[in-house]
XYZ file of N, CA and C in Angstrom:
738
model
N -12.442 18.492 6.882
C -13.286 17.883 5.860
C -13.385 18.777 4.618
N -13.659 20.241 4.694
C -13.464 20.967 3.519
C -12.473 20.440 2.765
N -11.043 20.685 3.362
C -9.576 20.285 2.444
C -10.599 18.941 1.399
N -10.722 17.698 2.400
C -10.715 16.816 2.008
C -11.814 16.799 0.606
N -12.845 17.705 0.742
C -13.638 18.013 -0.320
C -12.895 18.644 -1.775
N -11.888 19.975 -1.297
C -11.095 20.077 -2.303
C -10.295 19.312 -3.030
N -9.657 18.411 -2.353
C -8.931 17.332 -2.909
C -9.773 16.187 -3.616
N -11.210 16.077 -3.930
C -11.746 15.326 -4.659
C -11.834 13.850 -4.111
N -11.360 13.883 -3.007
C -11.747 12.468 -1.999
C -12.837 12.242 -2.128
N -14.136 12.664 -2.121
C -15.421 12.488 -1.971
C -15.848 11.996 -3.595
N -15.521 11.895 -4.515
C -15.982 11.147 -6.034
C -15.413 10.276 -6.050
N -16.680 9.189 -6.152
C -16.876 8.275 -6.495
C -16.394 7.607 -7.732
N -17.366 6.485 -8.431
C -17.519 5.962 -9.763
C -18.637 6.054 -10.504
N -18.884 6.308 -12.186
C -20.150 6.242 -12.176
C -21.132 5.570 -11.316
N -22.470 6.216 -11.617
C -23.651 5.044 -10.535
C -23.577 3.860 -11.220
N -23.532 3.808 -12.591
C -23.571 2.044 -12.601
C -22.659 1.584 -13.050
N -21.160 1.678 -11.977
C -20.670 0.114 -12.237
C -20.693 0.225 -10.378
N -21.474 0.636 -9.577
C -21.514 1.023 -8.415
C -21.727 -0.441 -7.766
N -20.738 -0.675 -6.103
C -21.181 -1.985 -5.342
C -22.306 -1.823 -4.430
N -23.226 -2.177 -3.974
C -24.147 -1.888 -3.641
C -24.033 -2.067 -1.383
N -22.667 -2.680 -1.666
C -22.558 -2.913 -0.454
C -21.522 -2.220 0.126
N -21.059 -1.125 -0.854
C -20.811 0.486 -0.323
C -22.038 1.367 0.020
N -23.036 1.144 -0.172
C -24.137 1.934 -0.181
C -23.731 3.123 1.425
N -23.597 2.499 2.506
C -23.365 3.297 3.625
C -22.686 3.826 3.723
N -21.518 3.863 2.591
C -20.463 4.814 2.659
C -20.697 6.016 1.826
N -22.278 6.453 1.008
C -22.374 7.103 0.138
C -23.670 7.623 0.286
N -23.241 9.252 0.546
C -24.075 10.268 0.448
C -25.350 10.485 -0.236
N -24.852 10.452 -1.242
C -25.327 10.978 -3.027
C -25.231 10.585 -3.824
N -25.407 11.240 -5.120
C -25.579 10.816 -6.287
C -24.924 12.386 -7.443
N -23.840 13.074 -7.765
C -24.212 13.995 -8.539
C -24.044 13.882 -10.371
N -24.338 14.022 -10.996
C -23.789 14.147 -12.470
C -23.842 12.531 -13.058
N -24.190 11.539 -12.483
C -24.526 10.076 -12.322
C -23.222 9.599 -11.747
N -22.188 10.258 -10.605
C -21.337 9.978 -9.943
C -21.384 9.674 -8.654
N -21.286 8.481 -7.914
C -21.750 8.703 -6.250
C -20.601 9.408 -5.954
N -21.250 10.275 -4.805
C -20.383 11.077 -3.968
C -20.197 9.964 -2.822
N -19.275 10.254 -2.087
C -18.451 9.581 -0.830
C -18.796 10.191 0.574
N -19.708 9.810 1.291
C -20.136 10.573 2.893
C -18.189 10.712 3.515
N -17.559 11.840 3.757
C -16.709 11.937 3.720
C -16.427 11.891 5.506
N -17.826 12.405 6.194
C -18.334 12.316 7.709
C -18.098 10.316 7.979
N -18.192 9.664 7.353
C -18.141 8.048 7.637
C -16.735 8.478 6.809
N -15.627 8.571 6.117
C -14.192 8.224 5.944
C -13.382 8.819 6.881
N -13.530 10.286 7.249
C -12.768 10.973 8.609
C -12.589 9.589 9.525
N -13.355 9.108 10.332
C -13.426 8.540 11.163
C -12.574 7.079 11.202
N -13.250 6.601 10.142
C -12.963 5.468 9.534
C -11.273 5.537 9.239
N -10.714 6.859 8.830
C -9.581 6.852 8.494
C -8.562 6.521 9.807
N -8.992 7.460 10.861
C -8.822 7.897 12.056
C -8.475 6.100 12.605
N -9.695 5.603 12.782
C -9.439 3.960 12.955
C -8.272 3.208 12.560
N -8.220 3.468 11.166
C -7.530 2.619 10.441
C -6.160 3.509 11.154
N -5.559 4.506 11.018
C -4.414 5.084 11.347
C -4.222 4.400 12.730
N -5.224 4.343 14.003
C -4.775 3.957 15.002
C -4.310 2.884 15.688
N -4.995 1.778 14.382
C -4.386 0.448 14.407
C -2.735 0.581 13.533
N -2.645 0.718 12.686
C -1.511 0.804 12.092
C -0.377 1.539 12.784
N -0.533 2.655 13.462
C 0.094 2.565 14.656
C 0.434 2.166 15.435
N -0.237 1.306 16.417
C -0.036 0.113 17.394
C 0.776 -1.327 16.163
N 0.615 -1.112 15.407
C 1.550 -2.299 14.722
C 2.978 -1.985 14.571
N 3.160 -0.827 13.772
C 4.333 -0.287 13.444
C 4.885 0.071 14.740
N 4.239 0.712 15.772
C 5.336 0.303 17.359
C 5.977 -0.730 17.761
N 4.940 -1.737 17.316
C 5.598 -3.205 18.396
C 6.436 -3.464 17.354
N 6.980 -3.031 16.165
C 7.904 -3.553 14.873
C 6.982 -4.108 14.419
N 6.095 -4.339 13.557
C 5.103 -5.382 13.103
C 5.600 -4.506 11.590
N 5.352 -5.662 10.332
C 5.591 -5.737 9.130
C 4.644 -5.182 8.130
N 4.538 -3.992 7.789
C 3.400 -3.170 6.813
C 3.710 -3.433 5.506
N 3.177 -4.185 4.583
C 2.874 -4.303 3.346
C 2.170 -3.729 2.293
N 2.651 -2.573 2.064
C 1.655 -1.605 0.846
C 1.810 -2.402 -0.255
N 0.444 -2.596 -0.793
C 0.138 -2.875 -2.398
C -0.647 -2.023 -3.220
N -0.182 -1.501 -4.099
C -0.121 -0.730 -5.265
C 0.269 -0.632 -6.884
N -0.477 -1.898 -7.224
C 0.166 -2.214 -8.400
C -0.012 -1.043 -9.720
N -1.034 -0.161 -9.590
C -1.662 0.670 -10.288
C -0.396 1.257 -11.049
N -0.158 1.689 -12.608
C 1.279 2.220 -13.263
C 1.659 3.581 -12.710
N 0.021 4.385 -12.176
C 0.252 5.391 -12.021
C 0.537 5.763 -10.503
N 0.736 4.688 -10.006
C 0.694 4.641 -8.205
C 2.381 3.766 -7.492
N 2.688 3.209 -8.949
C 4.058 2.340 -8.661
C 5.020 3.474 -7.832
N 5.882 4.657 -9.199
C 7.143 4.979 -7.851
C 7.022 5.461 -6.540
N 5.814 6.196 -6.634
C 5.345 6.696 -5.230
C 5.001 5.297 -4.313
N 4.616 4.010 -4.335
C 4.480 3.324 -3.393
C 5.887 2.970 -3.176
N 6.795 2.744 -4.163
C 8.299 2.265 -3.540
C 8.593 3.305 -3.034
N 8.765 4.822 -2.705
C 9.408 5.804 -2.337
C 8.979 5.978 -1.274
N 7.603 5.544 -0.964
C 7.110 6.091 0.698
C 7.563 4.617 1.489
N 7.334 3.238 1.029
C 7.317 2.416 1.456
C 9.058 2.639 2.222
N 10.133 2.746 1.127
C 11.253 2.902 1.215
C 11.443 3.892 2.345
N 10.557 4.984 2.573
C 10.750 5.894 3.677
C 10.579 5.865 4.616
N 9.837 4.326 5.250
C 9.529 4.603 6.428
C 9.734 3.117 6.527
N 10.687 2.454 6.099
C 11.465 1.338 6.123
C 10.573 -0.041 6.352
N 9.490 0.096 5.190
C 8.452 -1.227 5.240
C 8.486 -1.941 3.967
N 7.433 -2.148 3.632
C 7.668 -3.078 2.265
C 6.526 -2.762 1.312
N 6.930 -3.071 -0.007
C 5.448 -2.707 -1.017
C 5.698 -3.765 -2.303
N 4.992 -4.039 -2.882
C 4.190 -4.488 -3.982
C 3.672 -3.565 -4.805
N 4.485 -3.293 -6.058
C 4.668 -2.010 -6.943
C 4.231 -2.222 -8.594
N 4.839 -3.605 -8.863
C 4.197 -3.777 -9.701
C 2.966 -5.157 -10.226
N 2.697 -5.961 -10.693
C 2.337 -7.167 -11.033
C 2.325 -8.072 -9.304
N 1.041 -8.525 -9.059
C 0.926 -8.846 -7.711
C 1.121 -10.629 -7.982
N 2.070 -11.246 -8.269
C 2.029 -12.923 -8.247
C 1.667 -13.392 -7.502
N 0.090 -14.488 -7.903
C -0.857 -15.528 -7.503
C 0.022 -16.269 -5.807
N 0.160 -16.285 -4.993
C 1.062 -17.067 -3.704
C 1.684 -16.305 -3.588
N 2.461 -15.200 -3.808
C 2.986 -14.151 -3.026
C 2.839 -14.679 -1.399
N 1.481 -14.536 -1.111
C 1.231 -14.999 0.436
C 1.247 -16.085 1.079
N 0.572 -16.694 0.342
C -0.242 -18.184 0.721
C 0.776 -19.117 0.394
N 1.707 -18.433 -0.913
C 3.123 -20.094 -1.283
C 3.917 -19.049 -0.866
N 4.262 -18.900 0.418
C 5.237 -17.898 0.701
C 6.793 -18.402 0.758
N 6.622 -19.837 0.915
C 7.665 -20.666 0.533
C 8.575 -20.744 -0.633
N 7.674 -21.023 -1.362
C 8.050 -21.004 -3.253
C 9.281 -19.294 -3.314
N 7.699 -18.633 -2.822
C 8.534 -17.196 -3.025
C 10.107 -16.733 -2.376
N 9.745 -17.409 -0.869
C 11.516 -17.529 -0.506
C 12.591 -17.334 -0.897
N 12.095 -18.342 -1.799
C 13.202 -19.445 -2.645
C 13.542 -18.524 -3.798
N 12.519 -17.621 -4.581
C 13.022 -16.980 -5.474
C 13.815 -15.485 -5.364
N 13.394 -15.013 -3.645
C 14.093 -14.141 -2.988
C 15.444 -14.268 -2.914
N 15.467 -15.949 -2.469
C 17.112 -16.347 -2.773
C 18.176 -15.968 -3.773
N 17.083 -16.421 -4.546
C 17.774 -16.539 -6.357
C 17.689 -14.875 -6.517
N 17.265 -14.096 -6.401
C 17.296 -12.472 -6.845
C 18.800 -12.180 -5.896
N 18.956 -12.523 -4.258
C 20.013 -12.115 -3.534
C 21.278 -12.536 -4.484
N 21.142 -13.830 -4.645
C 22.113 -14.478 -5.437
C 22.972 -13.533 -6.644
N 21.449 -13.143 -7.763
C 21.963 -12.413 -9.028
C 22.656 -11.150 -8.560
N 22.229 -10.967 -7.745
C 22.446 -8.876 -7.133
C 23.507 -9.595 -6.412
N 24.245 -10.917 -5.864
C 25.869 -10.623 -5.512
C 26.746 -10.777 -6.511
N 25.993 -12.085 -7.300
C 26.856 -11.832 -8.940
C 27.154 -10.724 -9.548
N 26.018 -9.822 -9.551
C 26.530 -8.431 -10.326
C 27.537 -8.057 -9.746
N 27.616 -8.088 -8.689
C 28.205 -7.044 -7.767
C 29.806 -7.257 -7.551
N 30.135 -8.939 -7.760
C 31.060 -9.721 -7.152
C 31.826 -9.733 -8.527
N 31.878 -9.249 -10.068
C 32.421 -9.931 -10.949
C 31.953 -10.895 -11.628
N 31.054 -11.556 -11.303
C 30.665 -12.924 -12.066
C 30.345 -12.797 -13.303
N 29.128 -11.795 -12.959
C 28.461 -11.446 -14.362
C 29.782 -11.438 -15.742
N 30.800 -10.275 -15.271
C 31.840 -9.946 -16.504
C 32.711 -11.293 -17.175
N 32.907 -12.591 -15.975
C 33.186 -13.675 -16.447
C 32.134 -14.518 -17.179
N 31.575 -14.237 -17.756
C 30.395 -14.902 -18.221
C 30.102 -14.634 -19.583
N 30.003 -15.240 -20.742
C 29.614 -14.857 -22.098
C 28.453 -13.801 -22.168
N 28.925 -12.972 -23.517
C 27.664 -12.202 -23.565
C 26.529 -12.473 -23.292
N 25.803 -13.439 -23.968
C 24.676 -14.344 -24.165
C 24.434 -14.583 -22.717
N 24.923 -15.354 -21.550
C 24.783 -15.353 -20.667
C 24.071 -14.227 -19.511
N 25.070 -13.254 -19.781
C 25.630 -12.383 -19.183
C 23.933 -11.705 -18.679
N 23.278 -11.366 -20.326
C 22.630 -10.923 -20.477
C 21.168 -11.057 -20.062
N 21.099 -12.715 -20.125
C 20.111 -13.629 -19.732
C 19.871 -13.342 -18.025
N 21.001 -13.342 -17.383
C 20.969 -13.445 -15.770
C 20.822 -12.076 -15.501
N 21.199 -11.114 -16.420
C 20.540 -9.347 -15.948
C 19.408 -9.216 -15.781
N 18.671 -9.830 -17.319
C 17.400 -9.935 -17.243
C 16.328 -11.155 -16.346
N 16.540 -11.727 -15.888
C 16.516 -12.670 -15.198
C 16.252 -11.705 -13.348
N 17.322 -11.106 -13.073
C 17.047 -10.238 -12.053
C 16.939 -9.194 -11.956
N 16.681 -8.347 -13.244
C 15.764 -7.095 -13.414
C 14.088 -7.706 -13.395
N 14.013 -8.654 -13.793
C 12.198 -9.220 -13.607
C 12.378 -9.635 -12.152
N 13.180 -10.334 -11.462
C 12.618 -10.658 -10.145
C 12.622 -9.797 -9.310
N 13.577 -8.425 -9.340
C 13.969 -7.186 -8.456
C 12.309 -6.272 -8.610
N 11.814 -6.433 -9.700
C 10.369 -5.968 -10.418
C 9.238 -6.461 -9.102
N 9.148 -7.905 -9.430
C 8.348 -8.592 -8.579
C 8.508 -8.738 -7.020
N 10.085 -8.677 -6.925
C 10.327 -9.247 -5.137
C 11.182 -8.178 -4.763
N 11.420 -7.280 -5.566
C 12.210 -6.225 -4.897
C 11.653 -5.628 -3.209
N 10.855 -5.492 -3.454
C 9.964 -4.489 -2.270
C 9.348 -5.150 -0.911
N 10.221 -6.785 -1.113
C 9.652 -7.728 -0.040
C 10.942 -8.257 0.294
N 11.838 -8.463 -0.685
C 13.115 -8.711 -0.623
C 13.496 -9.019 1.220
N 13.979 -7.987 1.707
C 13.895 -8.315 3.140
C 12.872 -8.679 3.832
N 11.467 -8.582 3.628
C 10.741 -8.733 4.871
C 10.393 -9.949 5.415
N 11.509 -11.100 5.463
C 12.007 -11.577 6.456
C 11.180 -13.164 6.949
N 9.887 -12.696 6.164
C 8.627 -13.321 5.866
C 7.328 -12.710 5.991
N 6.240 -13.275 6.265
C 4.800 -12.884 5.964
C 4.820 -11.503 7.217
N 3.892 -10.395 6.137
C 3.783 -9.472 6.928
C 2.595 -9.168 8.423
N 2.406 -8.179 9.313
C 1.422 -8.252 10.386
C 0.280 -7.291 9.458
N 0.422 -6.791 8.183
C -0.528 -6.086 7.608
C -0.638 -6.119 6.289
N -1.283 -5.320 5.491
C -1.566 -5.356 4.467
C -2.201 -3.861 4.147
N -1.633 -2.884 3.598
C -2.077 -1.798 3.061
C -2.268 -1.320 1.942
N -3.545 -1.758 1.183
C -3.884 -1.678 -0.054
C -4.136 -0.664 -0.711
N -3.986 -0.350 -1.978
C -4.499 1.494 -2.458
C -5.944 1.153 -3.408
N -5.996 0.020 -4.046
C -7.666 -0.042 -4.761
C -7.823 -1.142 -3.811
N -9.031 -1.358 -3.336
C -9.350 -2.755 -2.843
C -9.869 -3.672 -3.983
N -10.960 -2.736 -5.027
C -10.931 -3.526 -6.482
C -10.109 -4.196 -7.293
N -8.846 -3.392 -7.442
C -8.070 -3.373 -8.173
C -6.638 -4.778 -7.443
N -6.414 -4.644 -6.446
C -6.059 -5.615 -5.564
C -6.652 -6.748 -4.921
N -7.595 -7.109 -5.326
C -8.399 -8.621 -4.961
C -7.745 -9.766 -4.721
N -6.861 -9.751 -5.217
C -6.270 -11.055 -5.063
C -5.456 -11.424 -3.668
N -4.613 -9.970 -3.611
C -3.445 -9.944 -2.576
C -4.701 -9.863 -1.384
N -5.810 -9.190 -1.404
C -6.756 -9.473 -0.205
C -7.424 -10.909 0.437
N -7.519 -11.184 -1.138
C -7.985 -12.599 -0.408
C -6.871 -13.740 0.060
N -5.487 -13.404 -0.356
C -4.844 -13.826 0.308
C -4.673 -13.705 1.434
N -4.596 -12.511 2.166
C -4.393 -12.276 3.117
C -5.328 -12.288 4.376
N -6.446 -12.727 3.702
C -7.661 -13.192 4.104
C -7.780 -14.516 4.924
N -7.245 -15.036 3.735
C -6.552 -16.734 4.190
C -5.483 -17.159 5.259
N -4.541 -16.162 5.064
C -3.704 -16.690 6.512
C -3.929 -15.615 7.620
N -5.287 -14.526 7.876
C -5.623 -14.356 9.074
C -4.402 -12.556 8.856
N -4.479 -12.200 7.800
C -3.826 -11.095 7.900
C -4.414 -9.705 7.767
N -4.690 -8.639 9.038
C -5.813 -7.590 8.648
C -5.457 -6.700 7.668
N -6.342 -6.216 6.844
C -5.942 -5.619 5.495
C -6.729 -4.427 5.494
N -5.709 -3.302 5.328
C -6.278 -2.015 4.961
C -6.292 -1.513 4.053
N -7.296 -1.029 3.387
C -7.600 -0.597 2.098
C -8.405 0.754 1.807
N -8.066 1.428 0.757
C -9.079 2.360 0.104
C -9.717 1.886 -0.791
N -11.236 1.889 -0.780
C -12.342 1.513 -1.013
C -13.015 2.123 -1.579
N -12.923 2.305 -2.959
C -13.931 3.048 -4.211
C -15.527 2.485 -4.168
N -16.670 3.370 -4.594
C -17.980 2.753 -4.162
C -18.183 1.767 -5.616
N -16.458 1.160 -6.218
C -16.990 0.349 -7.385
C -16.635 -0.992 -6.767
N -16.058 -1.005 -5.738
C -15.280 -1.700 -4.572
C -15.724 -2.497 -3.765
N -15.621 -4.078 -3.681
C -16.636 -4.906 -2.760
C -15.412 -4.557 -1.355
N -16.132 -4.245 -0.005
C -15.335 -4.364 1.149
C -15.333 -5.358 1.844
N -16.243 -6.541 1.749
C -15.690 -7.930 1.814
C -14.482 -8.225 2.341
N -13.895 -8.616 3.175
C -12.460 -9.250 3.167
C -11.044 -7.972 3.987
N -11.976 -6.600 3.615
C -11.169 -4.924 3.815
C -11.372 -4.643 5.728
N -10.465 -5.520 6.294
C -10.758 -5.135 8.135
C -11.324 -3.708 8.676
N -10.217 -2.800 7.811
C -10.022 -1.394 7.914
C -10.575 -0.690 6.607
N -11.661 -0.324 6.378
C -11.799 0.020 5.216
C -12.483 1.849 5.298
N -11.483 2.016 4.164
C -11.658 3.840 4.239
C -11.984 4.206 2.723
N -13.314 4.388 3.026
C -13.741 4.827 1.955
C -13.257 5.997 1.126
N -12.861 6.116 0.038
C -12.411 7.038 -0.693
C -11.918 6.835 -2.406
N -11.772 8.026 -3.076
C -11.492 7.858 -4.044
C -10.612 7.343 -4.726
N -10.505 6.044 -5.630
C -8.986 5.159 -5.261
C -8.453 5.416 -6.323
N -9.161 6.147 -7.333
C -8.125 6.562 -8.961
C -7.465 7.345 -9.170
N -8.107 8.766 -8.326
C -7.375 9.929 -8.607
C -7.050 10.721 -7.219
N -6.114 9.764 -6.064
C -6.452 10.449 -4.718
C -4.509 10.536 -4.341
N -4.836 11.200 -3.547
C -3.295 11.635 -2.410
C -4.034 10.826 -1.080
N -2.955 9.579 -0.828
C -2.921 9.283 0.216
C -1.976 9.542 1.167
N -2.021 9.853 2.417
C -1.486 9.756 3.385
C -1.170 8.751 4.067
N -0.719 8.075 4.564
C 0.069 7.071 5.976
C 0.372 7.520 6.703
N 0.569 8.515 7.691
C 1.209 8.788 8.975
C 1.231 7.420 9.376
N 2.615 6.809 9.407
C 2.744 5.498 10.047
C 3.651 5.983 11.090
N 3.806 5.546 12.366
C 4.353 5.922 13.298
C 4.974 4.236 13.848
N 6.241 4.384 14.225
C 7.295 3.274 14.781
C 8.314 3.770 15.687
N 8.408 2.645 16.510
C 9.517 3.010 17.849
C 10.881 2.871 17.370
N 11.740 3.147 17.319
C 13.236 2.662 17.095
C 13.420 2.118 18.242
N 14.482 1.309 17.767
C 15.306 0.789 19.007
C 15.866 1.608 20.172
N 16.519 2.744 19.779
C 17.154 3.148 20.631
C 15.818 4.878 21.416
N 14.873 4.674 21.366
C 13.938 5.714 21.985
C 12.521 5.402 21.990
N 11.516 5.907 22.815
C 10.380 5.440 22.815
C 9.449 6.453 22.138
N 9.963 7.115 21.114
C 9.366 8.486 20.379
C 8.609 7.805 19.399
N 7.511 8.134 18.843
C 6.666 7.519 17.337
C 7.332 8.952 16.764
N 8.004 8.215 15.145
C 8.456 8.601 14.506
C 7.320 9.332 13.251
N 6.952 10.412 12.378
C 6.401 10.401 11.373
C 6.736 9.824 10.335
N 6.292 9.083 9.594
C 6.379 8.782 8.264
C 5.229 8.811 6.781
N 5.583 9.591 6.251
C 4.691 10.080 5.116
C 4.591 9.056 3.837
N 3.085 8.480 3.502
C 3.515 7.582 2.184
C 2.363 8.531 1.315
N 2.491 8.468 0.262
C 1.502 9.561 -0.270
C 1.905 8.879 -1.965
N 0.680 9.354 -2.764
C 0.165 9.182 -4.127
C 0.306 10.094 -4.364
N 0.816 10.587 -5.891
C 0.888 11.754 -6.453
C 0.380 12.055 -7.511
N -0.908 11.845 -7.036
C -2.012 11.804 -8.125
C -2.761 13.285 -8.045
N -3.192 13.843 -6.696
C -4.175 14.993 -6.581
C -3.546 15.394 -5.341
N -4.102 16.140 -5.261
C -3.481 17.037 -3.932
C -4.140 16.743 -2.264
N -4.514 15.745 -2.201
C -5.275 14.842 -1.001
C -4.171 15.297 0.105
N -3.128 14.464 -0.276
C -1.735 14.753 0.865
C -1.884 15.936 1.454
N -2.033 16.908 0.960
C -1.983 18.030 1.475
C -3.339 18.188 2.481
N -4.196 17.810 1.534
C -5.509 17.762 2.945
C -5.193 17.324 3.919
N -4.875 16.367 4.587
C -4.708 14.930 5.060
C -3.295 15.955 6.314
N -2.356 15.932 5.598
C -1.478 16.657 6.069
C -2.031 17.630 6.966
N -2.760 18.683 6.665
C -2.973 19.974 7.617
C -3.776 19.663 8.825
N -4.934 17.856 8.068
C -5.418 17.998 9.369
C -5.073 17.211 10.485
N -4.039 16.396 9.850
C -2.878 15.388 10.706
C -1.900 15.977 11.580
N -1.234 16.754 11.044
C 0.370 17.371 11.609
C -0.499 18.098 12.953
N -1.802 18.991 12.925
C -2.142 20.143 13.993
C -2.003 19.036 15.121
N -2.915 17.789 15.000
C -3.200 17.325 15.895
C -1.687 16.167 16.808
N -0.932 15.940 16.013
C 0.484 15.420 16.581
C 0.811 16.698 17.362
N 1.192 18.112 16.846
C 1.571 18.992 17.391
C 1.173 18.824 19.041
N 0.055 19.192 19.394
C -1.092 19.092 20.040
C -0.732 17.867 20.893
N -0.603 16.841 20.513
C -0.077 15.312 21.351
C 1.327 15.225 22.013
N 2.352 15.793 21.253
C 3.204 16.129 21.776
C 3.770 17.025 22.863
C-alpha cells in the first residue's frame, strides 16, 4: 500500500465535481481533493484480478477500453501482448449492442487490408486509390483492436468508468461483467468489478493470466498506462506473491 501511495493512486478529483455514491470508497478530503481509502482498492483490486483470471483460463474474450489520447498506444500494446482486444480510440454508439452492423464493417476493413496487400489498390486511379486508404485507415482506427474477436466479448475492461459510459452501458445490456477504474468523479452504477482509483494520472496493471493450448501453466501478462509510475507499485506487490504460488 505505501508503493501504491507513492504512485498517486490514492487522488482523487476536486471535492466538487465529486459522485456521492463513491463516498465509501473515500477516506478524506485534502487540499479540496478526495483522497481514495486505498485499504477498500487493495482488495477490491485483488477481486477484480481473480475473476479475470478464471476468464482468461477458460479462453474467455477481454475487452480493454481506453479511449483517453493519453491512454491509446499503451492500451493497443498491452492488449496486443497478451493476445486480447481493445478499444483505443473513439468508442462507436453499437459497437456492442449492433454487433451485427459492426461485423459487417469488420468485413469491409479485412477486405481493404487484402486489397492493399493483393495489388488492387496500384490498379486503381489515384483518386480512388486514395479514397479506399483512407477509408481503411478510419476503420483499422475504430475496428482494428476487435478485428478478430470473433464476436461479443466475456468482459469488459475499462480505464475511466466516467469517461467510458457508453461502452458500459452497453455492456450492461447484453449481460456483460465490466471492469473498471473508478475515479470518485465516477458513477459505479453498471461497474461489476469496480476498483477504485485514480483514472487520469495512474499506471495500471492487468496481470491477466491464460492457459495455452498446449500446457496448464497461467501465463503473465502485463497491460499498463504510462502515465505515473503505479505499474511499478502494482508490480512489486504482484510478482512476490506469484513467486510464492508457484
Amino acid at each position: 500500500m505505501r508503493d501504491m501511495l507513492k504512485a498517486g493512486v490514492h487522488f482523487g478529483h476536486q471535492t466538487r465535481y465529486w459522485n456521492p455514491k463513491m463516498k465509501p470508497f473515500i477516506f478524506g478530503a485534502r487540499n479540496k481533493v478526495h483522497i481514495i481509502n486505498l485499504e477498500k482498492t487493495v482488495p477490491m483490486f485483488n477481486e477484480a484480478l481473480a475473476e479475470l483470471n478464471k476468464i482468461s483460463a477458460r479462453k474467455g474474450k477481454i475487452l480493454f477500453v481506453g479511449t483517453k489520447r493519453a491512454a491509446s498506444e499503451a492500451v493497443k500494446e498491452a492488449a496486443n501482448s497478451c493476445d486480447q482486444f481493445f478499444v483505443n480510440h473513439r468508442w462507436l454508439g453499437g459497437m456492442l449492442t449492433n454487433w451485427k452492423t459492426v461485423r459487417q464493417s469488420i468485413k469491409r476493413l479485412k477486405d481493404l487490408e487484402t486489397q492493399s496487400q493483393d495489388g488492387t489498390f496500384e490498379k486503381l486511379t489515384k483518386k480512388e486509390a486514395l479514397m479506399r486508404t483512407r477509408e481503411l485507415e478510419k476503420l483499422e482506427n475504430s475496428l482494428g483492436g476487435i478485428k478478430d474477436m470473433g464476436g461479443l466479448p466475456d468482459a469488459l475492461f475499462v480505464i475511466d468508468a466516467d469517461h467510458e459510459h457508453i461502452a458500459i452501458k452497453e455492456a450492461n445490456n447484453l449481460g456483460i461483467p465490466v471492469f473498471a477504474i473508478v475515479d470518485t468523479n465516477s458513477d459505479p452504477d453498471g461497474v461489476d468489478f469496480v476498483i477504485p482509483g485514480n483514472a487520469d494520472g495512474v499506471d495500471f496493471v492487468i496481470p491477466l493470466s491464460r492457459v495455452t493450448m498446449t500446457q496448464s501453466v497461467l501465463l503473465a501478462c502485463t497491460w499498463a498506462l504510462s502515465l505515473q509510475p503505479f505499474v511499478k507499485a502494482v508490480l512489486r506487490i504482484w510478482l512476490p506473491r506469484r513467486k510464492k504460488a508457484s
